[in-house]
């Protein structure tokens, strides 16, 4: 089924000639403030990183080597940037048995909640009625529930940071297609996909404190320098952050 | 580009895609296991990494039935089917989902859906399905399908571009035809893979200690279930020999035929492990039946229950049948349900849910007093039931307290 949706997607890209939309939004829970150098401990759960190429027809071609490299690079950049914010990054301990199951449920829950935020609060014109009102009144109110306090490593930290990254680099064929389509019939074919989001969760209450989502990110995560840029983008609106101004 | 050139290009592309080898109608004699379980090349390494991530999530998923005994048993059946040298590369996960399915992914993750366990009736039948799935793994079908899909979508991307350059109706029509033939050939490619896995599945069984005739029995049984389901819904019986354009698998009738032909005839007398299978599943049967009944497919569920009861009814089976009838809930169904609950209780009294169902069915058919007595008995047997307060309201003198 994935193949077919890939094909349908390709056709969609070819015929509709969608312009590349860069959807970037971040939001902060009202009343939440984190002053610089507040010395908070931030627990980072295994970031979801997937790196590959985009075939000529638009299919995602996962690449194990790139993904491994990107995971390592992102981890290094994360620790460096957070220490500059005055925070300590704690890598979540490996979980076993029931703890692992609870963690897995919360990872899925975070993915679902952040997708809901992106879909219903960040995208204008696609909002649930309740969130429409929330947006008007500048309310950002989402939570994973108090269960997060029981996650492995939670007792040693103040906040949890979840990170998601998916990169598809346009293959040579895709790039050639892109150029020819533009030169010939003037169709805009998108080459590559670089999506990422990062979220901060209060480990006492489970409230989502901050979320940053970007459908078109910069920085080549396969290189150390590029991943630094990527993580900088992911964290640019991080509460108490001075990262943005440095760019 | 000339018009003729463009359509020739499209035609040759179609030919290139359709070069899928037809599966030979002969059960293979298996070569020694080649140790295919290390990924090679960018695509395969990439797929395995994604797969490893998804298995990591699966291992901690609440969907998985965590019963070491059950999982170990299924693994033993797999090993008995494909051999000890092969089965070492597989991790078995039983997923609580009441449909007839099992999957195998590139890195050796085998997912068994709980609905499969309710439908196969012996170790040999289970082995037939497990062997089929292992065949996909041994022949690296996911990888081949990924590559076929990529070639197909690449071709469509290029031909779509060329078509849009020519802007001629004939070429556009050729492109549309090409699109359908690419889709069609991808689906057919998938069906050919299924046939190949079927052949391998029978080959494993032929060389094992289990009777390979079980493979055809699985599909005969499934056709029986589908027919029963259609009858109960009052729709036409499905055609078991027609191939739909988007079908992912060959039609059941065809599978049953060639699987029967490929089974080694002299192996028919082997022990198919029905008794062992029944014993291993006994503890899980009530849950599996309960999940099945909730699918709201009366014909299929009744077929399955009667099939399981072919060697004698048990309290669990009578209870499941009673629940099925009560769930459909026509007035005439309650008469049957009451009888079935009574049969279950006669065989085993300590079955609280049977008294509950009996009570509710009796009240529904107007026998208030008998019904309340049955509900009393339910509350006696299971005073802390989650619905105890609600049930108490239906009994005279009962209250929320």
Coordinates of N, CA and C in Angstrom, one line a residue, chain B residues 228-357:
Chain B
X228 N -20.1 -18.5 4.8 CA -21.0 -18.4 5.9 C -21.3 -17.0 6.2
X229 N -20.3 -16.1 6.2 CA -20.5 -14.7 6.5 C -21.4 -14.1 5.5
X230 N -21.2 -14.4 4.2 CA -22.0 -13.8 3.1 C -23.4 -14.3 3.3
X231 N -23.6 -15.6 3.6 CA -25.0 -16.1 3.7 C -25.7 -15.4 4.9
X232 N -25.1 -15.2 6.0 CA -25.7 -14.6 7.1 C -26.1 -13.1 6.8
X233 N -25.3 -12.5 6.0 CA -25.6 -11.1 5.6 C -26.6 -11.0 4.5
X234 N -26.9 -12.1 3.9 CA -27.8 -12.1 2.7 C -27.2 -11.6 1.5
X235 N -25.9 -11.7 1.3 CA -25.3 -11.2 0.1 C -24.8 -12.4 -0.7
X236 N -24.4 -12.1 -2.0 CA -24.0 -13.2 -2.8 C -22.6 -13.8 -2.3
X237 N -22.5 -15.1 -2.5 CA -21.2 -15.7 -2.1 C -20.1 -15.1 -2.9
X238 N -18.9 -14.8 -2.3 CA -17.8 -14.3 -3.1 C -17.3 -15.3 -4.1
X239 N -16.8 -14.7 -5.2 CA -16.2 -15.6 -6.2 C -14.7 -15.9 -5.8
X240 N -14.5 -17.2 -5.5 CA -13.2 -17.6 -5.0 C -12.1 -17.8 -6.0
X241 N -12.5 -17.5 -7.3 CA -11.5 -17.7 -8.4 C -11.2 -16.5 -9.2
X242 N -11.9 -15.4 -8.9 CA -11.7 -14.2 -9.7 C -10.6 -13.4 -9.1
X243 N -9.8 -12.8 -9.9 CA -8.7 -11.9 -9.5 C -9.1 -10.5 -9.6
X244 N -9.2 -9.7 -8.6 CA -9.5 -8.3 -8.7 C -8.2 -7.5 -9.1
X245 N -8.4 -6.4 -9.7 CA -7.2 -5.6 -10.2 C -6.3 -5.3 -9.0
X246 N -6.9 -4.9 -7.9 CA -6.0 -4.4 -6.8 C -5.8 -5.5 -5.7
X247 N -6.1 -6.8 -6.1 CA -6.0 -7.9 -5.1 C -4.5 -8.0 -4.7
X248 N -4.3 -8.2 -3.4 CA -2.9 -8.3 -2.9 C -2.5 -9.8 -2.9
X249 N -3.4 -10.7 -2.9 CA -3.1 -12.1 -2.9 C -3.9 -12.8 -4.0
X250 N -3.4 -14.0 -4.4 CA -4.2 -14.8 -5.4 C -5.5 -15.2 -4.7
X251 N -6.5 -15.5 -5.6 CA -7.8 -15.9 -5.0 C -7.7 -17.2 -4.2
X252 N -8.6 -17.3 -3.2 CA -8.5 -18.4 -2.3 C -8.6 -19.8 -3.0
X253 N -9.6 -19.8 -4.0 CA -9.8 -21.0 -4.7 C -8.6 -21.5 -5.4
X254 N -7.9 -20.6 -6.1 CA -6.7 -20.9 -6.8 C -5.6 -21.5 -5.8
X255 N -5.5 -20.8 -4.7 CA -4.5 -21.2 -3.7 C -4.8 -22.6 -3.2
X256 N -6.0 -22.8 -2.9 CA -6.4 -24.1 -2.4 C -6.1 -25.2 -3.4
X257 N -6.3 -24.9 -4.7 CA -6.0 -25.9 -5.7 C -4.6 -26.2 -5.9
X258 N -3.7 -25.2 -6.0 CA -2.3 -25.5 -6.3 C -1.6 -26.0 -5.0
X259 N -2.1 -25.6 -3.9 CA -1.5 -26.1 -2.6 C -1.8 -27.6 -2.5
X260 N -3.0 -28.0 -2.9 CA -3.3 -29.4 -2.8 C -2.5 -30.2 -3.7
X261 N -2.3 -29.7 -4.9 CA -1.5 -30.4 -5.9 C 0.0 -30.6 -5.5
X262 N 0.5 -29.6 -4.8 CA 1.9 -29.6 -4.5 C 2.3 -30.4 -3.2
X263 N 1.3 -30.7 -2.4 CA 1.6 -31.5 -1.2 C 2.0 -32.9 -1.6
X264 N 3.0 -33.4 -0.9 CA 3.5 -34.7 -1.1 C 2.5 -35.7 -0.7
X265 N 1.9 -36.6 -1.6 CA 0.8 -37.4 -1.2 C 1.2 -38.4 -0.1
X266 N 2.4 -38.9 -0.1 CA 2.8 -39.9 0.9 C 2.8 -39.3 2.3
X267 N 2.8 -38.0 2.4 CA 3.0 -37.3 3.8 C 1.6 -37.1 4.4
X268 N 0.5 -37.5 3.8 CA -0.8 -37.2 4.3 C -1.1 -37.9 5.6
X269 N -0.4 -39.0 5.9 CA -0.7 -39.8 7.1 C 0.0 -39.3 8.4
X270 N 0.9 -38.2 8.2 CA 1.6 -37.7 9.3 C 0.7 -37.1 10.4
X271 N 1.1 -37.1 11.6 CA 0.4 -36.5 12.7 C 0.3 -35.0 12.5
X272 N -0.9 -34.4 12.5 CA -0.9 -32.9 12.2 C -0.9 -32.1 13.5
X273 N -0.9 -32.8 14.7 CA -0.7 -32.0 15.9 C -2.0 -31.3 16.4
X274 N -3.2 -31.8 16.0 CA -4.4 -31.1 16.4 C -4.6 -31.0 17.9
X275 N -4.3 -32.2 18.6 CA -4.5 -32.2 20.0 C -3.5 -31.3 20.7
X276 N -2.3 -31.3 20.3 CA -1.3 -30.4 20.9 C -1.7 -28.9 20.7
X277 N -2.1 -28.6 19.5 CA -2.5 -27.3 19.2 C -3.7 -26.8 20.1
X278 N -4.7 -27.7 20.2 CA -5.8 -27.3 21.1 C -5.4 -27.1 22.5
X279 N -4.5 -27.9 23.0 CA -4.1 -27.8 24.4 C -3.4 -26.4 24.6
X280 N -2.5 -26.1 23.6 CA -1.7 -24.9 23.7 C -2.6 -23.6 23.7
X281 N -3.7 -23.7 23.0 CA -4.5 -22.5 22.8 C -5.7 -22.4 23.8
X282 N -5.9 -23.5 24.6 CA -7.0 -23.6 25.5 C -7.2 -22.3 26.4
X283 N -6.1 -21.9 27.0 CA -6.1 -20.8 27.9 C -6.6 -19.5 27.2
X284 N -6.3 -19.4 25.9 CA -6.5 -18.1 25.2 C -7.8 -18.2 24.4
X285 N -8.4 -19.3 24.3 CA -9.6 -19.5 23.5 C -10.8 -18.5 23.9
X286 N -11.1 -18.4 25.2 CA -12.2 -17.5 25.6 C -12.0 -16.1 25.1
X287 N -10.7 -15.6 25.2 CA -10.4 -14.2 24.8 C -10.5 -14.1 23.3
X288 N -10.0 -15.0 22.6 CA -10.0 -15.0 21.1 C -11.5 -15.0 20.6
X289 N -12.3 -15.8 21.3 CA -13.7 -15.9 20.8 C -14.4 -14.6 21.1
X290 N -14.1 -14.0 22.3 CA -14.8 -12.8 22.7 C -14.4 -11.7 21.7
X291 N -13.1 -11.6 21.3 CA -12.7 -10.6 20.3 C -13.4 -10.8 19.0
X292 N -13.5 -12.1 18.6 CA -14.2 -12.4 17.3 C -15.7 -12.0 17.3
X293 N -16.3 -12.3 18.4 CA -17.8 -12.0 18.5 C -18.0 -10.5 18.3
X294 N -17.1 -9.7 18.9 CA -17.2 -8.2 18.8 C -17.0 -7.7 17.4
X295 N -16.5 -8.5 16.5 CA -16.4 -8.1 15.1 C -17.8 -7.9 14.4
X296 N -18.8 -8.4 15.1 CA -20.2 -8.2 14.5 C -20.3 -8.8 13.2
X297 N -19.7 -10.0 13.0 CA -19.8 -10.8 11.8 C -20.4 -12.1 12.1
X298 N -21.8 -12.1 12.2 CA -22.5 -13.3 12.8 C -22.1 -14.6 12.1
X299 N -22.2 -14.6 10.7 CA -22.0 -15.8 10.0 C -20.6 -16.4 10.2
X300 N -19.6 -15.5 10.1 CA -18.2 -16.0 10.3 C -18.0 -16.5 11.7
X301 N -18.5 -15.8 12.7 CA -18.3 -16.2 14.1 C -19.0 -17.5 14.3
X302 N -20.2 -17.7 13.9 CA -20.9 -18.9 14.1 C -20.2 -20.1 13.4
X303 N -19.7 -19.8 12.2 CA -19.0 -20.8 11.5 C -17.8 -21.3 12.3
X304 N -17.0 -20.3 12.8 CA -15.8 -20.6 13.6 C -16.1 -21.4 14.8
X305 N -17.2 -21.0 15.5 CA -17.5 -21.7 16.8 C -17.9 -23.1 16.5
X306 N -18.8 -23.3 15.5 CA -19.2 -24.7 15.2 C -18.1 -25.5 14.7
X307 N -17.1 -24.9 13.9 CA -16.0 -25.6 13.5 C -15.1 -26.1 14.7
X308 N -14.9 -25.2 15.6 CA -14.2 -25.6 16.8 C -14.9 -26.7 17.6
X309 N -16.2 -26.7 17.5 CA -17.0 -27.7 18.3 C -17.1 -29.0 17.5
X310 N -16.5 -29.1 16.4 CA -16.7 -30.3 15.6 C -16.3 -31.6 16.3
X311 N -15.4 -31.5 17.3 CA -15.1 -32.7 18.0 C -15.7 -32.7 19.4
X312 N -16.7 -31.9 19.6 CA -17.3 -31.9 20.9 C -17.4 -30.5 21.5
X313 N -18.5 -30.2 22.1 CA -18.8 -28.8 22.6 C -18.1 -28.7 24.0
X314 N -17.6 -27.5 24.3 CA -17.1 -27.2 25.7 C -18.0 -26.1 26.2
X315 N -17.8 -25.8 27.5 CA -18.5 -24.7 28.2 C -18.2 -23.4 27.5
X316 N -16.9 -23.2 27.2 CA -16.4 -22.0 26.6 C -17.1 -21.8 25.2
X317 N -17.2 -22.9 24.4 CA -17.8 -22.7 23.1 C -19.3 -22.4 23.2
X318 N -20.0 -23.1 24.1 CA -21.4 -22.9 24.3 C -21.6 -21.4 24.7
X319 N -20.8 -21.0 25.7 CA -20.9 -19.6 26.1 C -20.6 -18.6 25.0
X320 N -19.6 -18.9 24.2 CA -19.3 -17.9 23.1 C -20.5 -17.9 22.1
X321 N -21.1 -19.0 21.9 CA -22.2 -19.1 20.9 C -23.4 -18.3 21.5
X322 N -23.6 -18.5 22.8 CA -24.7 -17.7 23.4 C -24.5 -16.2 23.4
X323 N -23.3 -15.8 23.6 CA -23.0 -14.4 23.5 C -23.2 -13.8 22.1
X324 N -22.8 -14.7 21.2 CA -23.0 -14.3 19.8 C -24.4 -14.0 19.4
X325 N -25.3 -14.9 19.9 CA -26.7 -14.8 19.6 C -27.3 -13.6 20.4
X326 N -26.9 -13.5 21.6 CA -27.4 -12.4 22.4 C -27.0 -11.1 21.8
X327 N -25.8 -11.0 21.3 CA -25.3 -9.8 20.7 C -26.1 -9.4 19.5
X328 N -26.5 -10.4 18.7 CA -27.3 -10.0 17.5 C -28.6 -9.4 18.0
X329 N -29.2 -10.1 19.0 CA -30.3 -9.5 19.7 C -31.6 -9.4 19.1
X330 N -31.9 -10.3 18.1 CA -33.3 -10.4 17.7 C -34.1 -11.2 18.8
X331 N -35.4 -11.0 18.8 CA -36.1 -11.7 19.9 C -35.9 -13.2 19.8
X332 N -35.9 -13.7 18.5 CA -35.7 -15.1 18.3 C -34.3 -15.6 18.8
X333 N -33.4 -14.7 18.7 CA -32.0 -15.0 19.1 C -31.9 -15.3 20.6
X334 N -32.8 -14.7 21.4 CA -32.7 -14.9 22.9 C -33.1 -16.3 23.2
X335 N -34.0 -16.8 22.5 CA -34.4 -18.2 22.8 C -33.2 -19.2 22.7
X336 N -32.5 -19.0 21.5 CA -31.3 -19.8 21.3 C -30.3 -19.5 22.4
X337 N -30.1 -18.2 22.6 CA -29.0 -17.8 23.6 C -29.3 -18.5 25.0
X338 N -30.6 -18.4 25.4 CA -30.9 -19.0 26.7 C -30.5 -20.5 26.8
X339 N -30.8 -21.2 25.7 CA -30.5 -22.6 25.6 C -28.9 -22.8 25.7
X340 N -28.2 -22.0 25.0 CA -26.8 -22.1 24.9 C -26.1 -21.8 26.3
X341 N -26.6 -20.7 26.9 CA -26.1 -20.4 28.2 C -26.3 -21.6 29.2
X342 N -27.5 -22.1 29.1 CA -27.9 -23.2 30.0 C -26.9 -24.4 29.7
X343 N -26.6 -24.7 28.5 CA -25.7 -25.7 28.1 C -24.3 -25.5 28.8
X344 N -23.9 -24.2 28.6 CA -22.6 -23.9 29.2 C -22.5 -24.0 30.7
X345 N -23.6 -23.6 31.4 CA -23.7 -23.7 32.8 C -23.7 -25.1 33.3
X346 N -24.5 -26.0 32.5 CA -24.6 -27.4 32.8 C -23.2 -28.0 32.8
X347 N -22.3 -27.6 31.9 CA -21.0 -28.2 31.8 C -20.0 -27.6 32.8
X348 N -20.2 -26.3 33.1 CA -19.3 -25.7 34.1 C -20.1 -24.6 34.8
X349 N -20.3 -24.8 36.1 CA -21.2 -23.8 36.8 C -20.5 -22.5 37.1
X350 N -19.2 -22.6 37.4 CA -18.5 -21.4 37.9 C -18.1 -20.5 36.8
X351 N -19.0 -20.2 35.9 CA -18.8 -19.3 34.8 C -19.7 -18.0 35.0
X352 N -19.2 -17.1 35.7 CA -20.1 -16.0 36.1 C -20.8 -15.3 34.9
X353 N -20.0 -15.0 33.9 CA -20.5 -14.3 32.7 C -21.7 -15.0 32.1
X354 N -21.7 -16.4 32.2 CA -22.8 -17.1 31.6 C -24.1 -16.8 32.3
X355 N -24.0 -16.7 33.7 CA -25.2 -16.4 34.5 C -25.7 -15.0 34.1
X356 N -24.7 -14.1 33.9 CA -25.1 -12.7 33.6 C -25.8 -12.7 32.3
X357 N -25.2 -13.3 31.2 CA -25.8 -13.3 29.9 C -27.2 -14.0 30.0

